[in-house]
Amino acid sequence: GTIRGEKASLDFPCPFCRKSTRIIDEDVMKQRLKRVGANDPVAMYQEGTFQFEDGNYERSFEHFIKAAELGHVEAHNLLSRMYNNGQGVEK
């Protein structure tokens, strides 16, 4: 069926070794959290975004603060919006 075809289309083999290049969400999350632990500002920004989308504004704010301190420009922008909207901060 259709679902089987869609799943197969997401599983691309490596052109060199023919192994699957399919990325599992769990592996992506583990890698991102590892990068957050290594103070990667992009990973902190991404984690902040995921937390924000889940409605966890306080955790999101913490990640955006760390990313901004490490020079991530978009994190500065989102922090200003969070302050303006009272999300993750005291009103």
JSON list of C-alpha atoms in Angstrom, two decimals:
[
{"chain": "A", "resi": 1, "resn": "GLY", "atom": "CA", "xyz": [0.00, 0.00, 0.00]},
{"chain": "A", "resi": 2, "resn": "THR", "atom": "CA", "xyz": [0.52, 3.65, 0.20]},
{"chain": "A", "resi": 3, "resn": "ILE", "atom": "CA", "xyz": [2.04, 3.73, 3.68]},
{"chain": "A", "resi": 4, "resn": "ARG", "atom": "CA", "xyz": [4.56, 1.06, 2.77]},
{"chain": "A", "resi": 5, "resn": "GLY", "atom": "CA", "xyz": [5.58, 3.08, -0.29]},
{"chain": "A", "resi": 6, "resn": "GLU", "atom": "CA", "xyz": [5.94, 6.25, 1.76]},
{"chain": "A", "resi": 7, "resn": "LYS", "atom": "CA", "xyz": [8.14, 4.53, 4.35]},
{"chain": "A", "resi": 8, "resn": "ALA", "atom": "CA", "xyz": [10.30, 3.01, 1.63]},
{"chain": "A", "resi": 9, "resn": "SER", "atom": "CA", "xyz": [10.73, 6.41, 0.01]},
{"chain": "A", "resi": 10, "resn": "LEU", "atom": "CA", "xyz": [12.16, 7.80, 3.28]},
{"chain": "A", "resi": 11, "resn": "ASP", "atom": "CA", "xyz": [14.83, 5.11, 3.48]},
{"chain": "A", "resi": 12, "resn": "PHE", "atom": "CA", "xyz": [17.61, 6.15, 1.09]},
{"chain": "A", "resi": 13, "resn": "PRO", "atom": "CA", "xyz": [20.66, 3.90, 0.75]},
{"chain": "A", "resi": 14, "resn": "CYS", "atom": "CA", "xyz": [24.13, 5.42, 0.90]},
{"chain": "A", "resi": 15, "resn": "PRO", "atom": "CA", "xyz": [25.45, 5.67, -2.67]},
{"chain": "A", "resi": 16, "resn": "PHE", "atom": "CA", "xyz": [28.82, 4.31, -1.54]},
{"chain": "A", "resi": 17, "resn": "CYS", "atom": "CA", "xyz": [28.14, 1.52, 0.95]},
{"chain": "A", "resi": 18, "resn": "ARG", "atom": "CA", "xyz": [24.42, 0.87, 0.23]},
{"chain": "A", "resi": 19, "resn": "LYS", "atom": "CA", "xyz": [23.56, 1.00, 3.94]},
{"chain": "A", "resi": 20, "resn": "SER", "atom": "CA", "xyz": [20.39, 2.74, 5.01]},
{"chain": "A", "resi": 21, "resn": "THR", "atom": "CA", "xyz": [20.73, 6.44, 5.77]},
{"chain": "A", "resi": 22, "resn": "ARG", "atom": "CA", "xyz": [17.42, 6.49, 7.61]},
{"chain": "A", "resi": 23, "resn": "ILE", "atom": "CA", "xyz": [17.64, 8.70, 10.65]},
{"chain": "A", "resi": 24, "resn": "ILE", "atom": "CA", "xyz": [15.60, 7.70, 13.67]},
{"chain": "A", "resi": 25, "resn": "ASP", "atom": "CA", "xyz": [14.09, 10.51, 15.73]},
{"chain": "A", "resi": 26, "resn": "GLU", "atom": "CA", "xyz": [15.43, 9.01, 18.94]},
{"chain": "A", "resi": 27, "resn": "ASP", "atom": "CA", "xyz": [18.99, 9.10, 17.59]},
{"chain": "A", "resi": 28, "resn": "VAL", "atom": "CA", "xyz": [18.56, 12.70, 16.49]},
{"chain": "A", "resi": 29, "resn": "MET", "atom": "CA", "xyz": [17.32, 13.67, 19.96]},
{"chain": "A", "resi": 30, "resn": "LYS", "atom": "CA", "xyz": [20.27, 11.92, 21.65]},
{"chain": "A", "resi": 31, "resn": "GLN", "atom": "CA", "xyz": [22.73, 13.69, 19.35]},
{"chain": "A", "resi": 32, "resn": "ARG", "atom": "CA", "xyz": [21.10, 17.09, 19.95]},
{"chain": "A", "resi": 33, "resn": "LEU", "atom": "CA", "xyz": [21.19, 16.61, 23.73]},
{"chain": "A", "resi": 34, "resn": "LYS", "atom": "CA", "xyz": [24.84, 15.59, 23.49]},
{"chain": "A", "resi": 35, "resn": "ARG", "atom": "CA", "xyz": [25.54, 18.82, 21.60]},
{"chain": "A", "resi": 36, "resn": "VAL", "atom": "CA", "xyz": [23.58, 20.81, 24.20]},
{"chain": "A", "resi": 37, "resn": "GLY", "atom": "CA", "xyz": [25.83, 19.28, 26.87]},
{"chain": "A", "resi": 38, "resn": "ALA", "atom": "CA", "xyz": [28.86, 20.44, 24.87]},
{"chain": "A", "resi": 39, "resn": "ASN", "atom": "CA", "xyz": [27.56, 24.05, 24.89]},
{"chain": "A", "resi": 40, "resn": "ASP", "atom": "CA", "xyz": [26.72, 24.14, 21.18]},
{"chain": "A", "resi": 41, "resn": "PRO", "atom": "CA", "xyz": [24.65, 27.33, 20.72]},
{"chain": "A", "resi": 42, "resn": "VAL", "atom": "CA", "xyz": [22.78, 25.97, 17.68]},
{"chain": "A", "resi": 43, "resn": "ALA", "atom": "CA", "xyz": [21.74, 22.83, 19.59]},
{"chain": "A", "resi": 44, "resn": "MET", "atom": "CA", "xyz": [20.67, 24.95, 22.57]},
{"chain": "A", "resi": 45, "resn": "TYR", "atom": "CA", "xyz": [18.59, 27.13, 20.26]},
{"chain": "A", "resi": 46, "resn": "GLN", "atom": "CA", "xyz": [16.99, 24.03, 18.69]},
{"chain": "A", "resi": 47, "resn": "GLU", "atom": "CA", "xyz": [16.23, 22.53, 22.10]},
{"chain": "A", "resi": 48, "resn": "GLY", "atom": "CA", "xyz": [14.75, 25.85, 23.21]},
{"chain": "A", "resi": 49, "resn": "THR", "atom": "CA", "xyz": [12.55, 25.82, 20.13]},
{"chain": "A", "resi": 50, "resn": "PHE", "atom": "CA", "xyz": [11.34, 22.28, 20.83]},
{"chain": "A", "resi": 51, "resn": "GLN", "atom": "CA", "xyz": [10.60, 23.18, 24.45]},
{"chain": "A", "resi": 52, "resn": "PHE", "atom": "CA", "xyz": [8.75, 26.32, 23.33]},
{"chain": "A", "resi": 53, "resn": "GLU", "atom": "CA", "xyz": [6.60, 24.34, 20.88]},
{"chain": "A", "resi": 54, "resn": "ASP", "atom": "CA", "xyz": [5.74, 21.91, 23.71]},
{"chain": "A", "resi": 55, "resn": "GLY", "atom": "CA", "xyz": [4.61, 24.87, 25.86]},
{"chain": "A", "resi": 56, "resn": "ASN", "atom": "CA", "xyz": [7.49, 24.54, 28.33]},
{"chain": "A", "resi": 57, "resn": "TYR", "atom": "CA", "xyz": [8.39, 28.23, 28.27]},
{"chain": "A", "resi": 58, "resn": "GLU", "atom": "CA", "xyz": [10.67, 28.24, 31.33]},
{"chain": "A", "resi": 59, "resn": "ARG", "atom": "CA", "xyz": [12.92, 25.48, 29.91]},
{"chain": "A", "resi": 60, "resn": "SER", "atom": "CA", "xyz": [12.80, 27.15, 26.52]},
{"chain": "A", "resi": 61, "resn": "PHE", "atom": "CA", "xyz": [13.87, 30.44, 28.08]},
{"chain": "A", "resi": 62, "resn": "GLU", "atom": "CA", "xyz": [16.82, 28.74, 29.81]},
{"chain": "A", "resi": 63, "resn": "HIS", "atom": "CA", "xyz": [18.06, 27.26, 26.54]},
{"chain": "A", "resi": 64, "resn": "PHE", "atom": "CA", "xyz": [17.63, 30.54, 24.65]},
{"chain": "A", "resi": 65, "resn": "ILE", "atom": "CA", "xyz": [19.56, 32.39, 27.37]},
{"chain": "A", "resi": 66, "resn": "LYS", "atom": "CA", "xyz": [22.48, 29.97, 27.06]},
{"chain": "A", "resi": 67, "resn": "ALA", "atom": "CA", "xyz": [22.42, 30.13, 23.26]},
{"chain": "A", "resi": 68, "resn": "ALA", "atom": "CA", "xyz": [22.31, 33.93, 23.32]},
{"chain": "A", "resi": 69, "resn": "GLU", "atom": "CA", "xyz": [25.24, 34.10, 25.76]},
{"chain": "A", "resi": 70, "resn": "LEU", "atom": "CA", "xyz": [27.21, 32.02, 23.26]},
{"chain": "A", "resi": 71, "resn": "GLY", "atom": "CA", "xyz": [26.35, 34.45, 20.46]},
{"chain": "A", "resi": 72, "resn": "HIS", "atom": "CA", "xyz": [23.32, 32.91, 18.73]},
{"chain": "A", "resi": 73, "resn": "VAL", "atom": "CA", "xyz": [21.58, 35.95, 17.19]},
{"chain": "A", "resi": 74, "resn": "GLU", "atom": "CA", "xyz": [18.13, 34.42, 16.69]},
{"chain": "A", "resi": 75, "resn": "ALA", "atom": "CA", "xyz": [18.09, 33.37, 20.34]},
{"chain": "A", "resi": 76, "resn": "HIS", "atom": "CA", "xyz": [18.42, 37.06, 21.27]},
{"chain": "A", "resi": 77, "resn": "ASN", "atom": "CA", "xyz": [15.42, 37.84, 19.08]},
{"chain": "A", "resi": 78, "resn": "LEU", "atom": "CA", "xyz": [13.27, 35.10, 20.60]},
{"chain": "A", "resi": 79, "resn": "LEU", "atom": "CA", "xyz": [14.26, 36.13, 24.12]},
{"chain": "A", "resi": 80, "resn": "SER", "atom": "CA", "xyz": [13.01, 39.65, 23.42]},
{"chain": "A", "resi": 81, "resn": "ARG", "atom": "CA", "xyz": [9.71, 38.22, 22.19]},
{"chain": "A", "resi": 82, "resn": "MET", "atom": "CA", "xyz": [9.41, 36.00, 25.27]},
{"chain": "A", "resi": 83, "resn": "TYR", "atom": "CA", "xyz": [10.07, 38.98, 27.56]},
{"chain": "A", "resi": 84, "resn": "ASN", "atom": "CA", "xyz": [7.49, 41.03, 25.63]},
{"chain": "A", "resi": 85, "resn": "ASN", "atom": "CA", "xyz": [4.87, 38.26, 25.86]},
{"chain": "A", "resi": 86, "resn": "GLY", "atom": "CA", "xyz": [5.71, 37.24, 29.45]},
{"chain": "A", "resi": 87, "resn": "GLN", "atom": "CA", "xyz": [6.54, 33.68, 28.44]},
{"chain": "A", "resi": 88, "resn": "GLY", "atom": "CA", "xyz": [8.97, 31.87, 30.75]},
{"chain": "A", "resi": 89, "resn": "VAL", "atom": "CA", "xyz": [9.59, 35.02, 32.80]},
{"chain": "A", "resi": 90, "resn": "GLU", "atom": "CA", "xyz": [7.85, 36.66, 35.74]},
{"chain": "A", "resi": 91, "resn": "LYS", "atom": "CA", "xyz": [5.10, 39.03, 34.67]}
]
